[in-house]
Amino acid sequence: MTATRAMGWRPWAVLLTAAVVLYAGLSWRNRDVNRIRRRLERLRVSFNKAPDESALASLRRAQEIAGAFTENPSVRLGPYLPDLFNRQDLAVAIHHARTTLDEIHTSIRDKTIVVAADRQSATTDLAVEGTYVYRDDWDRQVTEFRLEWARQNGEWMIQGVEPLEVIKPPRRVREGQ
Amino acid sequence: MNENVKPQTEWWKRIVVGANLKTTLRRAILLALFCILLFNYVLLPVRVRGNSMEPTYRDGSWHAVNLLKLAARHPRRGEVVVISMVGRRALYLKRVLGLPGETVSFFNGQLIIDGREMPEPSLTDRGDWTLPAVTLGGDEYFVAGDNRAVPLEVHTLGTVKRKKMIGGILR
């Protein structure tokens, strides 16, 4: 009876072991994707701003966000904003935006993460929804960005940001004339 | 006499799993497969976020995207199309204004196609947009929202490739 019972359990044990091994294998294989995903989520939370955020807290958040970038990143956010190529300039720009807007709420609507075969670089395409409150008025926009990542000292850092234009704006809109 | 009477399934079992568990499971699997196919390849429920298509589609309203609408034909002028962004969880809803090869411009809110004024019956307020002429490529369309009261600078409009248009609004 003991032998029969053992035989009955064996297929389940094999299946369970196979599932655990498969899960561990997939997690190991996707470890870079998972790290980038976690980093993106931390960034998203950092971008949010509550209405009562102090100037000091805003500065700290701006430094925190800029810290996710390489020393000399290439940041292009669109036709109406200046391109940035320096982490410090980026921190200043983020701090300025945070002090100008009363509230910021962000959510990542969709994303794809592709890690290069050598695991030293990665590309993320993001659709980010941002809701901004400014002087009792609000606006909501979904914007697509491409983030280029580089691995530096084992950490994934953002080295490039550019808008993805699925709908390409006409020249006059692009130039903001 | 009692032997001929069919044993009655308990009422709660009938509600939870039906009279026959195997049949119920089979039906549940078929229904799940049908729903997966339907909501991935035919109908996509979407909620409008933002005011760029007002008053036609209001912020927060729910609609269904017909993913087969543009499978066998090209988009038509005046039609509302759904444009995919990075994936399928964020989509643009825009009206087709210009077709491939055409030259599109705006003058004081008036849409001009190939030098001719084009009426836009779907609009309640045509606004005051002015844009220089854009000539579309062989697989490009010019799209814009219906809310022309929005300043041009913050409205998403322009050219889009045919392959990014994944369907049309069902209702």
Short mmCIF file of N, CA and C in Angstrom, two decimals, chain B residues 3 6 12 18 34 36 46 65 67 91-92 118-120 129 135 148 159 163:
data_model
loop_
_atom_site.label_atom_id
_atom_site.label_comp_id
_atom_site.label_asym_id
_atom_site.label_seq_id
_atom_site.Cartn_x
_atom_site.Cartn_y
_atom_site.Cartn_z
N GLU B 3 -36.19 1.89 -7.93
CA GLU B 3 -34.96 1.72 -8.70
C GLU B 3 -34.99 2.48 -10.02
N LYS B 6 -34.46 8.31 -11.22
CA LYS B 6 -33.09 8.81 -11.41
C LYS B 6 -32.64 9.56 -10.15
N TRP B 12 -27.40 22.72 -4.88
CA TRP B 12 -26.22 23.60 -4.88
C TRP B 12 -25.15 23.11 -5.83
N GLY B 18 -23.09 22.20 -12.29
CA GLY B 18 -24.04 21.66 -13.27
C GLY B 18 -24.33 20.19 -12.98
N PHE B 34 -13.15 30.98 -26.43
CA PHE B 34 -13.93 31.89 -27.26
C PHE B 34 -13.69 33.34 -26.83
N ILE B 36 -11.10 34.54 -25.12
CA ILE B 36 -9.71 34.93 -25.40
C ILE B 36 -9.57 35.36 -26.87
N VAL B 46 -12.26 49.50 -24.71
CA VAL B 46 -11.34 50.60 -24.39
C VAL B 46 -12.09 51.71 -23.64
N VAL B 65 -13.44 48.43 -29.68
CA VAL B 65 -12.66 48.57 -30.92
C VAL B 65 -12.89 47.33 -31.77
N LEU B 67 -11.36 45.15 -34.23
CA LEU B 67 -10.01 44.90 -34.74
C LEU B 67 -10.00 44.34 -36.16
N LEU B 91 -3.77 53.28 -26.58
CA LEU B 91 -4.10 53.47 -28.00
C LEU B 91 -4.52 54.90 -28.25
N TYR B 92 -4.31 55.36 -29.46
CA TYR B 92 -4.81 56.67 -29.87
C TYR B 92 -6.14 56.47 -30.60
N MET B 118 -12.06 71.33 -47.52
CA MET B 118 -12.76 70.06 -47.26
C MET B 118 -13.70 70.23 -46.07
N PRO B 119 -14.99 69.96 -46.23
CA PRO B 119 -15.91 70.08 -45.09
C PRO B 119 -15.67 68.98 -44.06
N GLU B 120 -15.89 69.30 -42.80
CA GLU B 120 -15.76 68.31 -41.73
C GLU B 120 -17.07 68.29 -40.94
N TRP B 129 -6.90 76.53 -36.13
CA TRP B 129 -5.58 75.99 -36.45
C TRP B 129 -5.12 76.46 -37.82
N THR B 135 2.78 66.87 -47.29
CA THR B 135 2.46 65.88 -48.33
C THR B 135 2.70 64.49 -47.77
N ARG B 148 -11.12 70.73 -31.65
CA ARG B 148 -10.26 71.75 -32.25
C ARG B 148 -10.13 72.98 -31.36
N THR B 159 1.01 62.79 -39.13
CA THR B 159 1.00 61.65 -40.05
C THR B 159 1.25 60.35 -39.28
N LYS B 163 0.37 50.74 -40.96
CA LYS B 163 0.52 49.54 -40.12
C LYS B 163 0.21 49.80 -38.64
#
